[in-house]
PDB file of C-alpha atoms in Angstrom:
ATOM      1  CA  MET A   1     -48.901 -35.292 -60.335  1.00 44.00           C
ATOM      2  CA  SER A   2     -48.161 -32.469 -57.674  1.00 52.00           C
ATOM      3  CA  PRO A   3     -47.913 -33.712 -53.948  1.00 52.00           C
ATOM      4  CA  PRO A   4     -50.766 -33.175 -51.610  1.00 72.00           C
ATOM      5  CA  ALA A   5     -50.438 -29.963 -49.808  1.00 86.00           C
ATOM      6  CA  ALA A   6     -50.098 -29.777 -46.238  1.00 93.00           C
ATOM      7  CA  THR A   7     -53.206 -28.099 -44.472  1.00 95.00           C
ATOM      8  CA  ASP A   8     -53.935 -26.208 -41.444  1.00 96.00           C
ATOM      9  CA  LEU A   9     -55.008 -29.382 -39.782  1.00 97.00           C
ATOM     10  CA  ASP A  10     -51.700 -30.820 -40.394  1.00 98.00           C
ATOM     11  CA  HIS A  11     -49.999 -27.881 -38.695  1.00 98.00           C
ATOM     12  CA  ARG A  12     -52.482 -28.266 -35.879  1.00 98.00           C
ATOM     13  CA  LEU A  13     -51.880 -31.971 -35.432  1.00 98.00           C
ATOM     14  CA  ALA A  14     -48.188 -31.683 -35.319  1.00 98.00           C
ATOM     15  CA  ALA A  15     -48.335 -28.893 -32.539  1.00 98.00           C
ATOM     16  CA  ASP A  16     -50.955 -31.043 -30.597  1.00 98.00           C
ATOM     17  CA  ILE A  17     -48.662 -34.307 -30.729  1.00 98.00           C
ATOM     18  CA  ALA A  18     -45.660 -32.231 -29.856  1.00 98.00           C
ATOM     19  CA  LEU A  19     -47.597 -30.945 -26.801  1.00 98.00           C
ATOM     20  CA  GLU A  20     -49.033 -34.018 -25.757  1.00 98.00           C
ATOM     21  CA  THR A  21     -45.744 -35.947 -25.894  1.00 98.00           C
ATOM     22  CA  GLY A  22     -43.942 -33.180 -24.185  1.00 98.00           C
ATOM     23  CA  ARG A  23     -46.460 -33.322 -21.162  1.00 98.00           C
ATOM     24  CA  LEU A  24     -46.313 -37.278 -21.130  1.00 98.00           C
ATOM     25  CA  LEU A  25     -42.412 -37.029 -20.657  1.00 98.00           C
ATOM     26  CA  VAL A  26     -42.563 -34.247 -18.131  1.00 98.00           C
ATOM     27  CA  GLU A  27     -44.990 -36.370 -16.028  1.00 98.00           C
ATOM     28  CA  LEU A  28     -42.913 -39.452 -16.680  1.00 98.00           C
ATOM     29  CA  ARG A  29     -39.350 -37.781 -15.557  1.00 98.00           C
ATOM     30  CA  THR A  30     -41.303 -36.514 -12.449  1.00 97.00           C
ATOM     31  CA  ARG A  31     -42.782 -39.917 -11.706  1.00 97.00           C
ATOM     32  CA  LEU A  32     -39.577 -41.844 -12.411  1.00 97.00           C
ATOM     33  CA  VAL A  33     -37.166 -39.489 -10.399  1.00 96.00           C
ATOM     34  CA  ALA A  34     -39.412 -39.640  -7.299  1.00 96.00           C
ATOM     35  CA  ASP A  35     -39.118 -43.519  -7.660  1.00 96.00           C
ATOM     36  CA  GLY A  36     -35.222 -43.286  -7.820  1.00 96.00           C
ATOM     37  CA  VAL A  37     -34.768 -44.833 -11.036  1.00 94.00           C
ATOM     38  CA  ASP A  38     -31.372 -44.492 -12.778  1.00 95.00           C
ATOM     39  CA  GLY A  39     -30.543 -42.662 -15.634  1.00 95.00           C
ATOM     40  CA  ARG A  40     -30.322 -45.197 -18.266  1.00 96.00           C
ATOM     41  CA  THR A  41     -34.020 -46.163 -17.076  1.00 96.00           C
ATOM     42  CA  LEU A  42     -35.246 -42.765 -17.595  1.00 97.00           C
ATOM     43  CA  LYS A  43     -33.608 -42.180 -21.047  1.00 97.00           C
ATOM     44  CA  ASP A  44     -35.150 -45.697 -22.372  1.00 97.00           C
ATOM     45  CA  GLU A  45     -38.503 -45.131 -20.934  1.00 98.00           C
ATOM     46  CA  GLY A  46     -38.654 -41.778 -22.316  1.00 98.00           C
ATOM     47  CA  ASP A  47     -37.843 -42.510 -25.598  1.00 98.00           C
ATOM     48  CA  ARG A  48     -40.197 -45.750 -25.748  1.00 98.00           C
ATOM     49  CA  GLN A  49     -43.160 -44.189 -24.303  1.00 98.00           C
ATOM     50  CA  ALA A  50     -42.569 -41.000 -26.482  1.00 98.00           C
ATOM     51  CA  HIS A  51     -42.262 -42.905 -29.518  1.00 98.00           C
ATOM     52  CA  ASP A  52     -45.323 -45.106 -28.700  1.00 98.00           C
ATOM     53  CA  HIS A  53     -47.673 -42.089 -28.144  1.00 98.00           C
ATOM     54  CA  ILE A  54     -46.584 -40.358 -31.575  1.00 98.00           C
ATOM     55  CA  VAL A  55     -46.843 -43.595 -33.516  1.00 97.00           C
ATOM     56  CA  ASP A  56     -50.236 -44.194 -32.234  1.00 98.00           C
ATOM     57  CA  ARG A  57     -51.472 -40.504 -32.860  1.00 98.00           C
ATOM     58  CA  GLN A  58     -49.958 -40.503 -36.357  1.00 97.00           C
ATOM     59  CA  SER A  59     -51.349 -43.482 -37.575  1.00 96.00           C
ATOM     60  CA  ALA A  60     -54.720 -43.050 -36.364  1.00 98.00           C
ATOM     61  CA  GLU A  61     -54.877 -39.487 -37.951  1.00 97.00           C
ATOM     62  CA  ARG A  62     -52.683 -39.822 -40.967  1.00 97.00           C
ATOM     63  CA  PRO A  63     -52.673 -43.550 -41.917  1.00 96.00           C
ATOM     64  CA  ASP A  64     -51.785 -43.047 -45.342  1.00 96.00           C
ATOM     65  CA  ASP A  65     -48.823 -40.893 -44.845  1.00 97.00           C
ATOM     66  CA  GLY A  66     -45.372 -42.287 -44.160  1.00 97.00           C
ATOM     67  CA  LEU A  67     -43.352 -42.158 -41.076  1.00 98.00           C
ATOM     68  CA  LEU A  68     -39.665 -41.853 -39.990  1.00 98.00           C
ATOM     69  CA  SER A  69     -38.781 -41.983 -36.352  1.00 98.00           C
ATOM     70  CA  GLU A  70     -35.425 -42.261 -34.560  1.00 97.00           C
ATOM     71  CA  GLU A  71     -36.880 -44.658 -32.143  1.00 97.00           C
ATOM     72  CA  GLY A  72     -38.634 -47.045 -34.843  1.00 96.00           C
ATOM     73  CA  ALA A  73     -37.598 -49.442 -37.620  1.00 94.00           C
ATOM     74  CA  ASP A  74     -37.123 -47.693 -41.022  1.00 95.00           C
ATOM     75  CA  ASP A  75     -39.978 -48.671 -43.105  1.00 91.00           C
ATOM     76  CA  HIS A  76     -38.616 -48.000 -46.605  1.00 94.00           C
ATOM     77  CA  ALA A  77     -42.261 -47.775 -47.759  1.00 95.00           C
ATOM     78  CA  ARG A  78     -42.017 -44.226 -46.798  1.00 97.00           C
ATOM     79  CA  LEU A  79     -39.821 -43.502 -49.872  1.00 97.00           C
ATOM     80  CA  ALA A  80     -43.069 -43.998 -51.979  1.00 96.00           C
ATOM     81  CA  ARG A  81     -45.023 -41.394 -49.764  1.00 96.00           C
ATOM     82  CA  GLN A  82     -45.014 -37.790 -50.705  1.00 96.00           C
ATOM     83  CA  ARG A  83     -46.158 -36.901 -47.249  1.00 97.00           C
ATOM     84  CA  VAL A  84     -43.737 -38.204 -44.562  1.00 98.00           C
ATOM     85  CA  TRP A  85     -43.958 -37.441 -41.117  1.00 98.00           C
ATOM     86  CA  ILE A  86     -40.223 -37.382 -39.426  1.00 98.00           C
ATOM     87  CA  VAL A  87     -39.906 -37.355 -35.670  1.00 98.00           C
ATOM     88  CA  ASP A  88     -37.663 -37.430 -33.073  1.00 98.00           C
ATOM     89  CA  PRO A  89     -39.576 -38.406 -29.928  1.00 98.00           C
ATOM     90  CA  LEU A  90     -36.938 -37.356 -27.319  1.00 98.00           C
ATOM     91  CA  ASP A  91     -34.459 -34.985 -28.639  1.00 98.00           C
ATOM     92  CA  GLY A  92     -31.653 -34.757 -26.057  1.00 96.00           C
ATOM     93  CA  THR A  93     -32.079 -37.998 -23.989  1.00 97.00           C
ATOM     94  CA  ARG A  94     -28.881 -37.060 -22.073  1.00 95.00           C
ATOM     95  CA  GLU A  95     -30.612 -33.878 -20.728  1.00 96.00           C
ATOM     96  CA  PHE A  96     -33.870 -35.301 -20.177  1.00 97.00           C
ATOM     97  CA  SER A  97     -32.236 -37.853 -17.753  1.00 97.00           C
ATOM     98  CA  GLU A  98     -30.475 -34.925 -15.760  1.00 96.00           C
ATOM     99  CA  PRO A  99     -33.338 -32.955 -14.279  1.00 95.00           C
ATOM    100  CA  PRO A 100     -34.016 -30.244 -13.718  1.00 95.00           C
ATOM    101  CA  ARG A 101     -32.256 -29.553 -17.174  1.00 96.00           C
ATOM    102  CA  ILE A 102     -34.542 -27.988 -19.643  1.00 97.00           C
ATOM    103  CA  ASP A 103     -32.531 -28.129 -22.775  1.00 97.00           C
ATOM    104  CA  TRP A 104     -34.451 -31.113 -24.411  1.00 98.00           C
ATOM    105  CA  ALA A 105     -37.280 -31.257 -27.027  1.00 98.00           C
ATOM    106  CA  VAL A 106     -39.821 -33.250 -29.179  1.00 98.00           C
ATOM    107  CA  HIS A 107     -39.833 -32.884 -32.804  1.00 98.00           C
ATOM    108  CA  ILE A 108     -42.618 -33.536 -34.884  1.00 98.00           C
ATOM    109  CA  ALA A 109     -42.658 -32.781 -38.809  1.00 98.00           C
ATOM    110  CA  MET A 110     -44.062 -33.666 -42.166  1.00 98.00           C
ATOM    111  CA  ALA A 111     -42.389 -33.406 -45.426  1.00 98.00           C
ATOM    112  CA  VAL A 112     -44.104 -33.181 -48.516  1.00 97.00           C
ATOM    113  CA  ASP A 113     -41.886 -34.172 -51.402  1.00 96.00           C
ATOM    114  CA  GLY A 114     -38.536 -33.806 -49.771  1.00 97.00           C
ATOM    115  CA  GLU A 115     -39.453 -30.260 -48.157  1.00 97.00           C
ATOM    116  CA  PRO A 116     -39.871 -29.841 -44.324  1.00 98.00           C
ATOM    117  CA  VAL A 117     -43.401 -27.745 -44.615  1.00 97.00           C
ATOM    118  CA  VAL A 118     -44.870 -28.750 -41.262  1.00 98.00           C
ATOM    119  CA  GLY A 119     -43.299 -28.749 -37.899  1.00 98.00           C
ATOM    120  CA  ALA A 120     -43.584 -28.559 -34.422  1.00 98.00           C
ATOM    121  CA  VAL A 121     -41.031 -28.325 -31.792  1.00 98.00           C
ATOM    122  CA  ALA A 122     -41.860 -28.845 -27.987  1.00 98.00           C
ATOM    123  CA  LEU A 123     -39.758 -27.722 -25.164  1.00 98.00           C
ATOM    124  CA  PRO A 124     -41.621 -29.318 -22.480  1.00 98.00           C
ATOM    125  CA  ALA A 125     -39.900 -28.394 -19.255  1.00 98.00           C
ATOM    126  CA  GLU A 126     -40.903 -24.740 -20.527  1.00 97.00           C
ATOM    127  CA  ASP A 127     -44.423 -25.897 -21.150  1.00 97.00           C
ATOM    128  CA  LEU A 128     -43.666 -24.339 -24.822  1.00 98.00           C
ATOM    129  CA  VAL A 129     -44.496 -25.205 -28.337  1.00 98.00           C
ATOM    130  CA  LEU A 130     -43.097 -23.431 -31.393  1.00 98.00           C
ATOM    131  CA  SER A 131     -44.794 -24.289 -34.720  1.00 98.00           C
ATOM    132  CA  THR A 132     -45.302 -23.593 -38.406  1.00 98.00           C
ATOM    133  CA  GLY A 133     -48.896 -23.392 -37.473  1.00 97.00           C
ATOM    134  CA  SER A 134     -48.482 -20.247 -35.380  1.00 95.00           C
ATOM    135  CA  PRO A 135     -45.115 -18.668 -36.541  1.00 94.00           C
ATOM    136  CA  ARG A 136     -43.717 -15.368 -34.798  1.00 92.00           C
ATOM    137  CA  ARG A 137     -41.408 -12.857 -35.981  1.00 93.00           C
ATOM    138  CA  LEU A 138     -37.778 -13.267 -34.858  1.00 96.00           C
ATOM    139  CA  PRO A 139     -37.009 -10.911 -31.887  1.00 96.00           C
ATOM    140  CA  PRO A 140     -34.931  -7.941 -32.652  1.00 95.00           C
ATOM    141  CA  ALA A 141     -31.258  -8.377 -32.594  1.00 93.00           C
ATOM    142  CA  HIS A 142     -29.667  -8.080 -29.206  1.00 92.00           C
ATOM    143  CA  GLY A 143     -26.914  -5.838 -30.115  1.00 90.00           C
ATOM    144  CA  GLY A 144     -23.942  -7.701 -28.588  1.00 94.00           C
ATOM    145  CA  PRO A 145     -21.472 -10.176 -30.043  1.00 95.00           C
ATOM    146  CA  PRO A 146     -23.409 -12.882 -31.837  1.00 97.00           C
ATOM    147  CA  ARG A 147     -24.217 -15.859 -29.637  1.00 97.00           C
ATOM    148  CA  LEU A 148     -23.294 -19.301 -31.116  1.00 97.00           C
ATOM    149  CA  VAL A 149     -25.060 -22.381 -29.613  1.00 96.00           C
ATOM    150  CA  VAL A 150     -23.197 -25.790 -29.652  1.00 94.00           C
ATOM    151  CA  SER A 151     -23.067 -29.048 -28.310  1.00 89.00           C
ATOM    152  CA  ARG A 152     -22.209 -29.437 -24.516  1.00 82.00           C
ATOM    153  CA  SER A 153     -19.805 -31.857 -24.832  1.00 75.00           C
ATOM    154  CA  ARG A 154     -18.432 -32.091 -28.552  1.00 76.00           C
ATOM    155  CA  PRO A 155     -18.698 -28.306 -30.089  1.00 79.00           C
ATOM    156  CA  PRO A 156     -17.703 -29.161 -33.832  1.00 82.00           C
ATOM    157  CA  ALA A 157     -14.577 -27.352 -35.156  1.00 87.00           C
ATOM    158  CA  ALA A 158     -16.517 -25.439 -37.800  1.00 87.00           C
ATOM    159  CA  ALA A 159     -18.789 -23.987 -35.112  1.00 89.00           C
ATOM    160  CA  THR A 160     -15.712 -22.734 -32.808  1.00 89.00           C
ATOM    161  CA  PHE A 161     -14.201 -21.497 -36.273  1.00 92.00           C
ATOM    162  CA  LEU A 162     -17.102 -19.412 -37.167  1.00 94.00           C
ATOM    163  CA  ALA A 163     -17.756 -18.247 -33.455  1.00 94.00           C
ATOM    164  CA  ASP A 164     -13.814 -17.075 -33.811  1.00 93.00           C
ATOM    165  CA  GLU A 165     -14.475 -15.294 -37.219  1.00 93.00           C
ATOM    166  CA  LEU A 166     -17.652 -13.321 -35.764  1.00 94.00           C
ATOM    167  CA  ASP A 167     -16.039 -12.354 -32.472  1.00 95.00           C
ATOM    168  CA  GLY A 168     -18.945 -14.483 -31.114  1.00 95.00           C
ATOM    169  CA  GLU A 169     -19.582 -16.265 -28.039  1.00 94.00           C
ATOM    170  CA  LEU A 170     -20.233 -19.887 -27.708  1.00 95.00           C
ATOM    171  CA  VAL A 171     -23.237 -20.880 -25.730  1.00 95.00           C
ATOM    172  CA  PRO A 172     -23.474 -24.706 -24.557  1.00 94.00           C
ATOM    173  CA  MET A 173     -26.617 -26.222 -25.093  1.00 95.00           C
ATOM    174  CA  GLY A 174     -28.018 -29.766 -25.266  1.00 93.00           C
ATOM    175  CA  SER A 175     -30.729 -31.010 -27.902  1.00 96.00           C
ATOM    176  CA  ALA A 176     -30.585 -29.736 -31.334  1.00 96.00           C
ATOM    177  CA  GLY A 177     -34.112 -28.625 -31.344  1.00 98.00           C
ATOM    178  CA  ALA A 178     -33.352 -26.605 -28.347  1.00 98.00           C
ATOM    179  CA  LYS A 179     -30.606 -24.856 -29.869  1.00 98.00           C
ATOM    180  CA  VAL A 180     -32.608 -24.110 -32.865  1.00 98.00           C
ATOM    181  CA  MET A 181     -35.356 -22.763 -31.016  1.00 98.00           C
ATOM    182  CA  ALA A 182     -32.975 -20.644 -28.762  1.00 98.00           C
ATOM    183  CA  VAL A 183     -32.305 -18.545 -32.047  1.00 98.00           C
ATOM    184  CA  LEU A 184     -35.803 -18.288 -32.727  1.00 98.00           C
ATOM    185  CA  LEU A 185     -36.656 -17.079 -29.186  1.00 98.00           C
ATOM    186  CA  GLY A 186     -33.793 -14.516 -29.404  1.00 97.00           C
ATOM    187  CA  ARG A 187     -31.492 -16.302 -26.843  1.00 97.00           C
ATOM    188  CA  ALA A 188     -29.024 -17.323 -29.476  1.00 98.00           C
ATOM    189  CA  ASP A 189     -27.797 -15.849 -33.000  1.00 98.00           C
ATOM    190  CA  VAL A 190     -26.373 -18.790 -34.957  1.00 97.00           C
ATOM    191  CA  TYR A 191     -26.441 -22.444 -34.921  1.00 97.00           C
ATOM    192  CA  ALA A 192     -23.914 -24.103 -36.976  1.00 95.00           C
ATOM    193  CA  HIS A 193     -23.524 -27.940 -36.934  1.00 93.00           C
ATOM    194  CA  SER A 194     -21.480 -30.437 -38.811  1.00 89.00           C
ATOM    195  CA  GLY A 195     -19.976 -33.829 -38.121  1.00 81.00           C
ATOM    196  CA  GLY A 196     -23.262 -35.974 -37.879  1.00 85.00           C
ATOM    197  CA  GLN A 197     -27.065 -35.575 -37.404  1.00 94.00           C
ATOM    198  CA  TYR A 198     -29.998 -37.402 -39.096  1.00 98.00           C
ATOM    199  CA  GLU A 199     -33.246 -36.072 -40.489  1.00 98.00           C
ATOM    200  CA  TRP A 200     -35.197 -36.406 -37.221  1.00 98.00           C
ATOM    201  CA  ASP A 201     -32.411 -34.365 -35.560  1.00 98.00           C
ATOM    202  CA  SER A 202     -33.474 -31.172 -37.983  1.00 98.00           C
ATOM    203  CA  CYS A 203     -36.727 -31.635 -39.963  1.00 98.00           C
ATOM    204  CA  ALA A 204     -38.904 -30.173 -37.258  1.00 98.00           C
ATOM    205  CA  PRO A 205     -36.812 -27.538 -36.151  1.00 98.00           C
ATOM    206  CA  ILE A 206     -35.908 -26.602 -39.696  1.00 98.00           C
ATOM    207  CA  ALA A 207     -39.319 -26.295 -40.830  1.00 98.00           C
ATOM    208  CA  VAL A 208     -40.176 -23.901 -37.455  1.00 98.00           C
ATOM    209  CA  ALA A 209     -37.117 -21.779 -38.382  1.00 98.00           C
ATOM    210  CA  ALA A 210     -38.089 -21.209 -41.856  1.00 98.00           C
ATOM    211  CA  ALA A 211     -41.592 -20.323 -40.799  1.00 98.00           C
ATOM    212  CA  PHE A 212     -40.268 -17.832 -38.265  1.00 98.00           C
ATOM    213  CA  GLY A 213     -38.069 -16.115 -40.844  1.00 98.00           C
ATOM    214  CA  ALA A 214     -34.670 -17.350 -39.901  1.00 98.00           C
ATOM    215  CA  HIS A 215     -32.128 -18.565 -42.617  1.00 98.00           C
ATOM    216  CA  THR A 216     -32.064 -22.204 -43.015  1.00 98.00           C
ATOM    217  CA  SER A 217     -29.450 -24.276 -45.001  1.00 98.00           C
ATOM    218  CA  ARG A 218     -26.747 -26.862 -45.082  1.00 96.00           C
ATOM    219  CA  VAL A 219     -23.389 -25.313 -44.132  1.00 94.00           C
ATOM    220  CA  ASP A 220     -22.758 -25.027 -48.156  1.00 95.00           C
ATOM    221  CA  GLY A 221     -25.834 -23.110 -48.494  1.00 97.00           C
ATOM    222  CA  SER A 222     -27.840 -25.640 -50.327  1.00 97.00           C
ATOM    223  CA  PRO A 223     -31.540 -26.542 -49.239  1.00 97.00           C
ATOM    224  CA  LEU A 224     -32.039 -29.331 -46.495  1.00 98.00           C
ATOM    225  CA  ARG A 225     -33.913 -32.215 -48.092  1.00 98.00           C
ATOM    226  CA  TYR A 226     -35.746 -34.793 -46.445  1.00 98.00           C
ATOM    227  CA  ASN A 227     -37.154 -38.213 -46.835  1.00 98.00           C
ATOM    228  CA  ARG A 228     -34.222 -39.756 -48.418  1.00 98.00           C
ATOM    229  CA  PRO A 229     -33.085 -43.468 -48.435  1.00 97.00           C
ATOM    230  CA  ASP A 230     -30.373 -42.968 -45.985  1.00 97.00           C
ATOM    231  CA  PRO A 231     -31.688 -40.567 -43.254  1.00 97.00           C
ATOM    232  CA  TYR A 232     -27.840 -39.279 -42.549  1.00 97.00           C
ATOM    233  CA  LEU A 233     -27.923 -35.684 -42.732  1.00 97.00           C
ATOM    234  CA  PRO A 234     -25.000 -34.253 -41.040  1.00 94.00           C
ATOM    235  CA  ASP A 235     -24.710 -30.594 -41.111  1.00 95.00           C
ATOM    236  CA  LEU A 236     -26.984 -27.344 -41.137  1.00 96.00           C
ATOM    237  CA  LEU A 237     -26.594 -23.689 -40.592  1.00 97.00           C
ATOM    238  CA  VAL A 238     -29.728 -21.930 -38.646  1.00 98.00           C
ATOM    239  CA  CYS A 239     -29.363 -18.078 -37.894  1.00 98.00           C
ATOM    240  CA  ARG A 240     -30.710 -14.752 -38.061  1.00 98.00           C
ATOM    241  CA  PRO A 241     -30.998 -13.537 -41.918  1.00 98.00           C
ATOM    242  CA  GLU A 242     -28.442 -10.706 -41.251  1.00 97.00           C
ATOM    243  CA  LEU A 243     -25.573 -13.205 -40.261  1.00 97.00           C
ATOM    244  CA  ALA A 244     -26.439 -15.591 -43.219  1.00 98.00           C
ATOM    245  CA  GLU A 245     -23.989 -14.143 -45.971  1.00 97.00           C
ATOM    246  CA  ARG A 246     -20.803 -13.998 -43.307  1.00 96.00           C
ATOM    247  CA  SER A 247     -21.724 -17.367 -41.777  1.00 97.00           C
ATOM    248  CA  LEU A 248     -21.818 -19.124 -45.123  1.00 97.00           C
ATOM    249  CA  HIS A 249     -18.952 -17.513 -46.260  1.00 96.00           C
ATOM    250  CA  THR A 250     -16.676 -18.269 -43.243  1.00 96.00           C
ATOM    251  CA  LEU A 251     -17.955 -21.995 -43.291  1.00 95.00           C
ATOM    252  CA  ALA A 252     -16.632 -22.035 -46.931  1.00 94.00           C
ATOM    253  CA  ALA A 253     -13.349 -20.849 -45.959  1.00 92.00           C
ATOM    254  CA  PHE A 254     -13.223 -23.393 -43.078  1.00 90.00           C
ATOM    255  CA  GLU A 255     -14.207 -26.189 -45.506  1.00 85.00           C
ATOM    256  CA  ALA A 256     -11.386 -25.235 -47.878  1.00 85.00           C
ATOM    257  CA  SER A 257      -8.801 -25.224 -45.169  1.00 81.00           C
ATOM    258  CA  ALA A 258      -9.864 -28.602 -43.649  1.00 68.00           C
TER     259      ALA A 258
END
């Protein structure tokens, strides 16, 4: 039997939950900072309250679907479900705890039979949600050197190698979702990551990027698949389509030389 398809209501629900959770987090950060709380408390409260809100909404609206959340215990009953919501309630907790930084996000996605078909990524500090329910076209190429978004603290070797080969510029940024959205918004051109992520880090951003017409894959060019027993999914490539072939070739050369 074929998996139940995603509907327009699923796309709308993902965007609504992302928006609600983002606004909850903005209000929470503003209030806790005014109260003088420390960064650790800010991170913990953000993770907890965002997770609770998402779980409440998902269980009320889609009780028959599975759920995988970074902040919740992994219920392996999801493996028997064809429709599974994969969420990161607060992607970029470090950036969230460092106001006024804006490079943090909320990820809401649904995979159908392992394929990321529904997604919404909120950039709450910008009051912005990008989703599969209202995809846009990628902005025109900016005409300068390729801009590669990388981790603020630990740029992966593959990304720095790729930047050198493309004569590109590194753009440090926080959340994985913020990095992918930077490509979709025309603020960057390539996001290549290797060395450790999980399904919740990429499912929503990948769904949205594919809907917007960006190239999405693992660094070896294979598709990203979700709702696996082990949610570890360590690498990805998101880029403008015209940079995909050269990026994949370069990343293959890097892996061969490693």
